[in-house]
Short mmCIF file of C-alpha atoms in Angstrom, two decimals:
data_model
loop_
_atom_site.label_atom_id
_atom_site.label_comp_id
_atom_site.label_asym_id
_atom_site.label_seq_id
_atom_site.Cartn_x
_atom_site.Cartn_y
_atom_site.Cartn_z
CA MET A 1 -82.25 -127.37 158.42
CA THR A 2 -82.41 -130.42 160.69
CA LYS A 3 -80.56 -133.47 159.38
CA THR A 4 -82.45 -136.79 159.45
CA LEU A 5 -80.82 -140.20 159.75
CA LEU A 6 -81.69 -142.76 157.09
CA THR A 7 -80.77 -146.41 156.86
CA PRO A 8 -77.65 -147.28 154.84
CA THR A 9 -79.66 -149.56 152.55
CA VAL A 10 -80.44 -146.55 150.36
CA LEU A 11 -76.74 -145.75 149.74
CA SER A 12 -76.37 -147.50 146.37
CA ALA A 13 -79.61 -146.02 145.03
CA LEU A 14 -78.61 -142.52 146.12
CA LEU A 15 -75.14 -142.53 144.61
CA GLY A 16 -75.98 -144.44 141.41
CA ALA A 17 -74.21 -147.33 139.77
CA LEU A 18 -70.43 -147.58 139.80
CA ALA A 19 -68.67 -146.51 136.62
CA CYS A 20 -65.36 -147.09 134.84
CA SER A 21 -63.02 -144.98 132.72
CA GLU A 22 -59.43 -144.36 131.78
CA PRO A 23 -57.36 -142.61 134.51
CA THR A 24 -56.68 -138.89 134.37
CA SER A 25 -55.30 -136.51 136.99
CA PRO A 26 -57.87 -134.17 138.61
CA GLN A 27 -56.93 -130.52 138.90
CA ALA A 28 -57.83 -128.03 141.60
CA ASP A 29 -60.55 -125.41 141.04
CA GLN A 30 -60.59 -122.68 143.70
CA ARG A 31 -63.86 -121.02 142.60
CA LEU A 32 -66.11 -124.04 143.18
CA ARG A 33 -64.36 -125.69 146.13
CA ALA A 34 -66.93 -126.70 148.74
CA ASP A 35 -64.49 -126.20 151.62
CA LEU A 36 -64.60 -122.43 151.01
CA ALA A 37 -66.93 -120.57 153.37
CA ALA A 38 -70.36 -120.77 151.73
CA ALA A 39 -72.35 -117.62 151.17
CA ALA A 40 -75.91 -117.30 152.46
CA THR A 41 -78.17 -119.92 150.89
CA PRO A 42 -80.29 -118.48 148.05
CA SER A 43 -84.02 -118.38 148.80
CA TYR A 44 -86.39 -120.69 146.88
CA THR A 45 -90.09 -121.61 146.85
CA ILE A 46 -90.73 -125.39 146.47
CA SER A 47 -93.74 -126.77 144.50
CA ASP A 48 -95.11 -130.33 144.11
CA LEU A 49 -95.55 -131.34 140.40
CA GLY A 50 -97.83 -134.35 140.93
CA ASN A 51 -97.56 -137.87 139.39
CA LEU A 52 -98.96 -140.33 136.82
CA GLY A 53 -101.27 -142.05 139.28
CA GLY A 54 -98.80 -143.88 141.52
CA ALA A 55 -97.30 -143.03 144.89
CA SER A 56 -93.91 -141.78 143.70
CA ALA A 57 -92.39 -139.43 141.10
CA ASN A 58 -89.22 -137.45 140.51
CA ALA A 59 -88.32 -134.57 138.21
CA ARG A 60 -84.94 -134.89 136.49
CA ALA A 61 -84.42 -131.91 134.16
CA ILE A 62 -85.92 -128.55 133.18
CA ASN A 63 -85.38 -126.38 130.09
CA ASN A 64 -85.58 -122.61 129.72
CA ALA A 65 -89.30 -122.79 128.85
CA GLY A 66 -90.04 -124.38 132.22
CA GLN A 67 -90.78 -127.80 130.70
CA VAL A 68 -89.82 -130.69 132.99
CA VAL A 69 -88.99 -134.36 132.40
CA GLY A 70 -88.64 -137.22 134.85
CA ALA A 71 -90.23 -140.50 135.90
CA SER A 72 -93.38 -141.46 137.75
CA VAL A 73 -94.91 -144.67 139.00
CA THR A 74 -98.32 -145.32 137.40
CA ALA A 75 -101.43 -146.68 139.10
CA SER A 76 -100.49 -150.15 137.77
CA GLY A 77 -97.01 -149.94 139.34
CA GLU A 78 -94.93 -149.35 136.18
CA ARG A 79 -92.21 -146.68 136.15
CA ARG A 80 -92.68 -144.42 133.14
CA PRO A 81 -90.86 -141.40 131.71
CA PHE A 82 -92.87 -138.17 131.70
CA PHE A 83 -92.88 -134.77 130.01
CA TRP A 84 -94.50 -131.93 132.05
CA THR A 85 -95.60 -128.46 131.02
CA PRO A 86 -97.07 -125.76 133.24
CA ALA A 87 -100.33 -125.76 131.23
CA GLY A 88 -100.75 -129.46 130.44
CA GLY A 89 -99.33 -131.46 133.34
CA MET A 90 -97.60 -134.83 132.81
CA GLN A 91 -97.37 -136.78 129.52
CA ASP A 92 -96.31 -140.47 129.43
CA LEU A 93 -93.49 -140.95 126.85
CA GLY A 94 -93.68 -144.76 126.62
CA THR A 95 -90.90 -147.37 126.79
CA PHE A 96 -89.03 -149.90 124.61
CA GLY A 97 -91.40 -152.66 125.77
CA GLY A 98 -89.89 -153.61 129.11
CA GLY A 99 -92.22 -151.60 131.33
CA PHE A 100 -89.49 -149.30 132.71
CA GLY A 101 -88.23 -145.93 131.58
CA GLU A 102 -86.89 -142.61 132.82
CA ALA A 103 -86.60 -139.28 131.05
CA LEU A 104 -83.37 -137.76 132.34
CA GLY A 105 -82.54 -134.70 130.23
CA ILE A 106 -84.21 -132.06 128.03
CA ASN A 107 -82.94 -129.15 125.92
CA ASP A 108 -84.68 -126.01 124.64
CA LEU A 109 -85.63 -127.82 121.39
CA ASP A 110 -87.93 -130.16 123.40
CA GLN A 111 -85.55 -133.06 122.73
CA VAL A 112 -85.58 -135.53 125.64
CA VAL A 113 -83.02 -138.20 126.54
CA GLY A 114 -83.12 -141.03 129.04
CA LYS A 115 -83.17 -144.80 129.35
CA SER A 116 -85.65 -147.64 128.96
CA ASN A 117 -85.45 -151.41 129.18
CA LEU A 118 -86.26 -153.91 126.46
CA PRO A 119 -88.23 -157.14 127.02
CA ASP A 120 -84.88 -158.99 127.33
CA GLY A 121 -83.95 -156.78 130.30
CA SER A 122 -81.18 -154.78 128.62
CA ILE A 123 -81.22 -151.01 129.14
CA HIS A 124 -80.81 -148.67 126.18
CA ALA A 125 -80.32 -144.92 126.05
CA PHE A 126 -83.01 -143.08 124.11
CA LEU A 127 -83.73 -139.78 122.37
CA TRP A 128 -87.38 -138.66 122.29
CA THR A 129 -88.95 -135.98 120.11
CA ALA A 130 -92.62 -135.15 119.59
CA GLN A 131 -92.21 -135.94 115.88
CA GLN A 132 -90.39 -139.28 116.14
CA GLY A 133 -91.17 -140.58 119.61
CA LEU A 134 -88.49 -142.81 121.18
CA THR A 135 -85.27 -143.47 119.20
CA ASP A 136 -82.88 -146.17 120.46
CA LEU A 137 -79.30 -144.79 120.79
CA VAL A 138 -77.61 -148.20 121.13
CA SER A 139 -75.71 -147.72 117.85
CA VAL A 140 -74.17 -144.47 119.19
CA VAL A 141 -73.49 -145.13 122.88
CA GLY A 142 -73.70 -148.92 123.23
CA ASP A 143 -75.81 -151.48 125.09
CA ASN A 144 -76.60 -151.11 128.83
CA SER A 145 -76.14 -147.35 128.61
CA GLU A 146 -77.89 -144.24 129.88
CA ALA A 147 -78.31 -140.86 128.18
CA LEU A 148 -78.48 -138.38 131.05
CA GLY A 149 -78.29 -134.94 129.47
CA ILE A 150 -78.58 -133.09 126.15
CA ASN A 151 -77.72 -129.47 125.30
CA ASN A 152 -79.00 -127.21 122.54
CA ARG A 153 -76.12 -128.30 120.26
CA GLN A 154 -77.52 -131.84 120.54
CA GLN A 155 -74.48 -133.07 122.46
CA ILE A 156 -75.49 -135.98 124.70
CA VAL A 157 -73.78 -137.09 127.91
CA GLY A 158 -74.19 -140.20 130.00
CA GLY A 159 -72.64 -143.49 131.04
CA SER A 160 -71.79 -146.45 128.82
CA ASN A 161 -70.00 -149.76 129.19
CA PHE A 162 -68.07 -149.25 125.94
CA SER A 163 -64.86 -151.22 126.38
CA THR A 164 -61.39 -149.69 126.28
CA GLN A 165 -58.02 -151.29 126.87
CA ALA A 166 -58.01 -149.95 130.44
CA ASN A 167 -61.50 -151.10 131.40
CA GLN A 168 -62.20 -154.09 129.15
CA PHE A 169 -62.85 -156.40 132.11
CA CYS A 170 -64.91 -153.92 134.14
CA GLY A 171 -68.67 -154.18 134.48
CA PHE A 172 -69.14 -150.47 135.14
CA THR A 173 -69.48 -147.47 132.85
CA ILE A 174 -67.37 -144.64 131.51
CA PRO A 175 -68.56 -141.03 131.32
CA PHE A 176 -69.03 -139.91 127.72
CA LEU A 177 -69.74 -136.85 125.61
CA SER A 178 -71.34 -137.71 122.26
CA GLY A 179 -71.84 -135.28 119.37
CA PRO A 180 -74.83 -135.08 116.99
CA HIS A 181 -72.94 -137.08 114.35
CA GLY A 182 -72.07 -140.00 116.61
CA GLU A 183 -68.73 -138.75 118.00
CA PHE A 184 -67.83 -140.46 121.30
CA GLN A 185 -65.40 -139.07 123.90
CA ASN A 186 -64.34 -140.73 127.19
CA LEU A 187 -64.06 -137.98 129.85
CA GLY A 188 -61.81 -139.85 132.28
CA GLN A 189 -62.10 -140.30 136.04
CA LEU A 190 -61.15 -138.70 139.37
CA GLY A 191 -59.28 -141.64 140.84
CA THR A 192 -56.09 -143.24 139.56
CA THR A 193 -55.80 -146.31 141.82
CA ASP A 194 -58.85 -148.25 140.65
CA PRO A 195 -59.11 -148.90 136.88
CA CYS A 196 -62.82 -149.56 137.42
CA GLY A 197 -63.39 -146.43 139.52
CA GLY A 198 -65.46 -144.91 136.77
CA ALA A 199 -68.08 -142.21 136.49
CA PHE A 200 -71.32 -141.00 134.90
CA ALA A 201 -71.51 -137.72 132.97
CA ARG A 202 -74.92 -136.30 133.80
CA ALA A 203 -75.27 -132.94 132.03
CA THR A 204 -73.55 -130.43 129.75
CA ASN A 205 -74.15 -126.81 128.79
CA GLU A 206 -73.39 -124.91 125.58
CA LYS A 207 -69.97 -123.90 126.91
CA ASP A 208 -68.81 -127.55 126.95
CA VAL A 209 -68.92 -127.80 130.74
CA VAL A 210 -69.85 -131.35 131.78
CA VAL A 211 -70.87 -132.38 135.30
CA GLY A 212 -71.50 -135.73 136.93
CA LEU A 213 -70.45 -138.36 139.47
CA ALA A 214 -67.06 -140.08 139.84
CA GLU A 215 -65.17 -142.18 142.38
CA ASN A 216 -62.00 -140.67 143.86
CA ASP A 217 -58.89 -142.43 145.20
CA ALA A 218 -60.51 -142.70 148.65
CA PHE A 219 -63.32 -144.73 146.98
CA LEU A 220 -65.82 -141.94 147.68
CA PHE A 221 -68.29 -140.83 145.02
CA ARG A 222 -67.96 -137.11 144.35
CA ALA A 223 -69.57 -134.48 142.15
CA PHE A 224 -67.29 -133.42 139.29
CA ARG A 225 -67.01 -130.68 136.70
CA TRP A 226 -65.16 -131.33 133.41
CA THR A 227 -63.88 -128.97 130.73
CA ALA A 228 -61.41 -129.64 127.95
CA GLU A 229 -59.01 -127.22 129.63
CA SER A 230 -59.20 -128.41 133.26
CA GLY A 231 -60.13 -132.05 132.86
CA ILE A 232 -62.18 -133.59 135.65
CA VAL A 233 -62.41 -131.63 138.95
CA ASP A 234 -63.80 -132.70 142.36
CA LEU A 235 -66.48 -130.21 143.55
CA GLY A 236 -66.55 -131.30 147.20
CA THR A 237 -69.49 -131.70 149.59
CA LEU A 238 -71.58 -129.94 152.24
CA THR A 239 -69.98 -132.05 154.97
CA GLY A 240 -66.25 -132.05 154.21
CA PRO A 241 -63.72 -134.49 152.75
CA ASP A 242 -65.44 -137.66 154.01
CA GLY A 243 -68.81 -136.89 152.40
CA PHE A 244 -70.34 -137.99 149.10
CA SER A 245 -71.78 -135.76 146.39
CA ASP A 246 -73.27 -135.94 142.90
CA ALA A 247 -73.62 -133.16 140.28
CA SER A 248 -76.70 -133.59 138.10
CA ALA A 249 -77.00 -130.43 135.99
CA VAL A 250 -75.26 -127.23 134.93
CA ASN A 251 -76.86 -124.15 133.38
CA ALA A 252 -75.50 -121.49 131.02
CA ARG A 253 -74.40 -119.37 134.00
CA GLY A 254 -72.26 -122.22 135.34
CA GLN A 255 -74.51 -122.94 138.32
CA ILE A 256 -74.43 -126.65 139.20
CA VAL A 257 -77.02 -128.64 141.17
CA GLY A 258 -77.05 -132.11 142.67
CA GLN A 259 -76.88 -133.62 146.12
CA SER A 260 -74.54 -133.95 149.06
CA THR A 261 -74.66 -137.06 151.25
CA ALA A 262 -72.93 -138.07 154.45
CA ILE A 263 -72.80 -141.29 156.46
CA VAL A 264 -73.69 -140.35 160.04
CA THR A 265 -72.90 -142.43 163.11
CA ALA A 266 -74.24 -141.72 166.57
CA PRO A 267 -75.01 -143.76 169.69
CA ASN A 268 -77.49 -146.49 168.69
CA ALA A 269 -77.86 -145.02 165.19
CA ILE A 270 -76.26 -145.17 161.76
CA GLY A 271 -77.60 -143.63 158.60
CA LEU A 272 -77.35 -140.99 155.89
CA THR A 273 -78.16 -137.34 155.41
CA ILE A 274 -79.24 -136.40 151.88
CA ASP A 275 -79.49 -132.76 150.83
CA ALA A 276 -80.20 -131.08 147.50
CA ALA A 277 -77.21 -128.83 146.76
CA LEU A 278 -76.31 -125.87 144.57
CA TRP A 279 -72.70 -125.02 143.63
CA ASP A 280 -71.90 -121.52 142.38
CA ASP A 281 -68.99 -119.08 142.55
CA ASN A 282 -69.67 -118.57 146.27
CA GLY A 283 -69.38 -122.26 147.18
CA ILE A 284 -72.03 -124.85 147.99
CA HIS A 285 -75.57 -124.28 149.32
CA ASP A 286 -78.22 -126.55 150.90
CA LEU A 287 -81.57 -126.15 149.02
CA GLY A 288 -83.89 -127.65 151.64
CA THR A 289 -87.00 -129.88 151.30
CA LEU A 290 -90.80 -129.88 151.22
CA PRO A 291 -92.31 -129.49 154.72
CA GLY A 292 -92.26 -132.82 156.53
CA SER A 293 -89.76 -134.45 154.16
CA LEU A 294 -86.64 -136.33 155.24
CA GLY A 295 -84.33 -135.14 152.47
CA SER A 296 -84.08 -133.96 148.89
CA ARG A 297 -82.12 -134.22 145.65
CA ALA A 298 -81.75 -131.65 142.84
CA PHE A 299 -81.51 -132.94 139.27
CA GLY A 300 -81.97 -130.03 136.87
CA ILE A 301 -81.50 -126.25 136.58
CA ASN A 302 -82.33 -123.83 133.76
CA SER A 303 -80.73 -120.50 132.87
CA GLY A 304 -83.25 -118.64 135.02
CA GLY A 305 -82.16 -120.58 138.10
CA GLN A 306 -85.29 -122.78 138.37
CA ILE A 307 -84.33 -126.15 139.87
CA VAL A 308 -86.17 -129.48 139.74
CA GLY A 309 -85.71 -132.67 141.71
CA LEU A 310 -87.38 -134.65 144.45
CA SER A 311 -88.22 -134.42 148.11
CA PHE A 312 -88.80 -137.67 149.98
CA GLY A 313 -90.56 -138.71 153.16
CA PRO A 314 -90.97 -141.89 155.22
CA GLY A 315 -90.93 -145.00 153.05
CA LEU A 316 -88.95 -143.11 150.37
CA ASN A 317 -92.19 -141.91 148.73
CA ASN A 318 -90.78 -139.26 146.41
CA ARG A 319 -92.47 -136.06 145.32
CA ALA A 320 -91.38 -134.28 142.14
CA VAL A 321 -90.55 -130.70 143.10
CA LEU A 322 -89.65 -127.34 141.57
CA TRP A 323 -87.44 -124.80 143.37
CA THR A 324 -88.20 -121.26 142.09
CA PRO A 325 -85.75 -118.45 143.02
CA ASN A 326 -87.25 -115.72 145.21
CA GLU A 327 -85.83 -112.68 143.44
#
């Protein structure tokens, strides 16, 4: 795949907001290290899922029934969360009144989590079900928070600015794991030098594996995997120790998807490469893009290996996409 240079102005949007958490010591994991020689990239077919009438959409999560959630711009220019099924297409899930929302995670019970803004501009994590619609999770995970993933045990992960003694003066978020009865656990961070280094937890499976994004001691944002036994572990990148990466989802088989990003400098050029990535026991793999696209990001994977995300072209017009394994 040919790498394409992009302007550095997209860096903050690609890597997400900074986060903050209490320091822990990362441990090495030899099975998922990206500096191991990667096996041949698995083969996938990529499909465009459409939109809600606007020019841009992205798919963020997929469950084992093939149902997809994400966000799409409407014809009026609002950004709305959607729920997609193979038979019915996209469904608008609504917002908390601020005109902005994203659906970011879904489990096999058709429970959806995400974030939406209120008329006052604050952002609240939400839980959506077909029976109850949107439920505000502010009482569980705090104000200015995001719910990014939910498993079939109704454990929710995300990022929150809940204050602790270590981060009480930080404006960023800590990665959390919340149980169905309101339990709240801070998952720590990769770096130890910056008390505001922080992280977002983006997804969890039924085996209590959590994945996400965290800043390391070199101030680089890296994909991580967390378990109670290992703590938080750096998963590496497609481009080596100076690259960036972000883990967005993990399935029951332990396969992890996300993106790998590198700042590229060349004569008369500076920019980024952005590639959807898959981590498995054989290392890290580049998933490719739609024909004519500049780059891609993977956000969700189900137990069958189906992956959803986005592929983007000139002007950062995103297309919601589905990668289907060719098996």
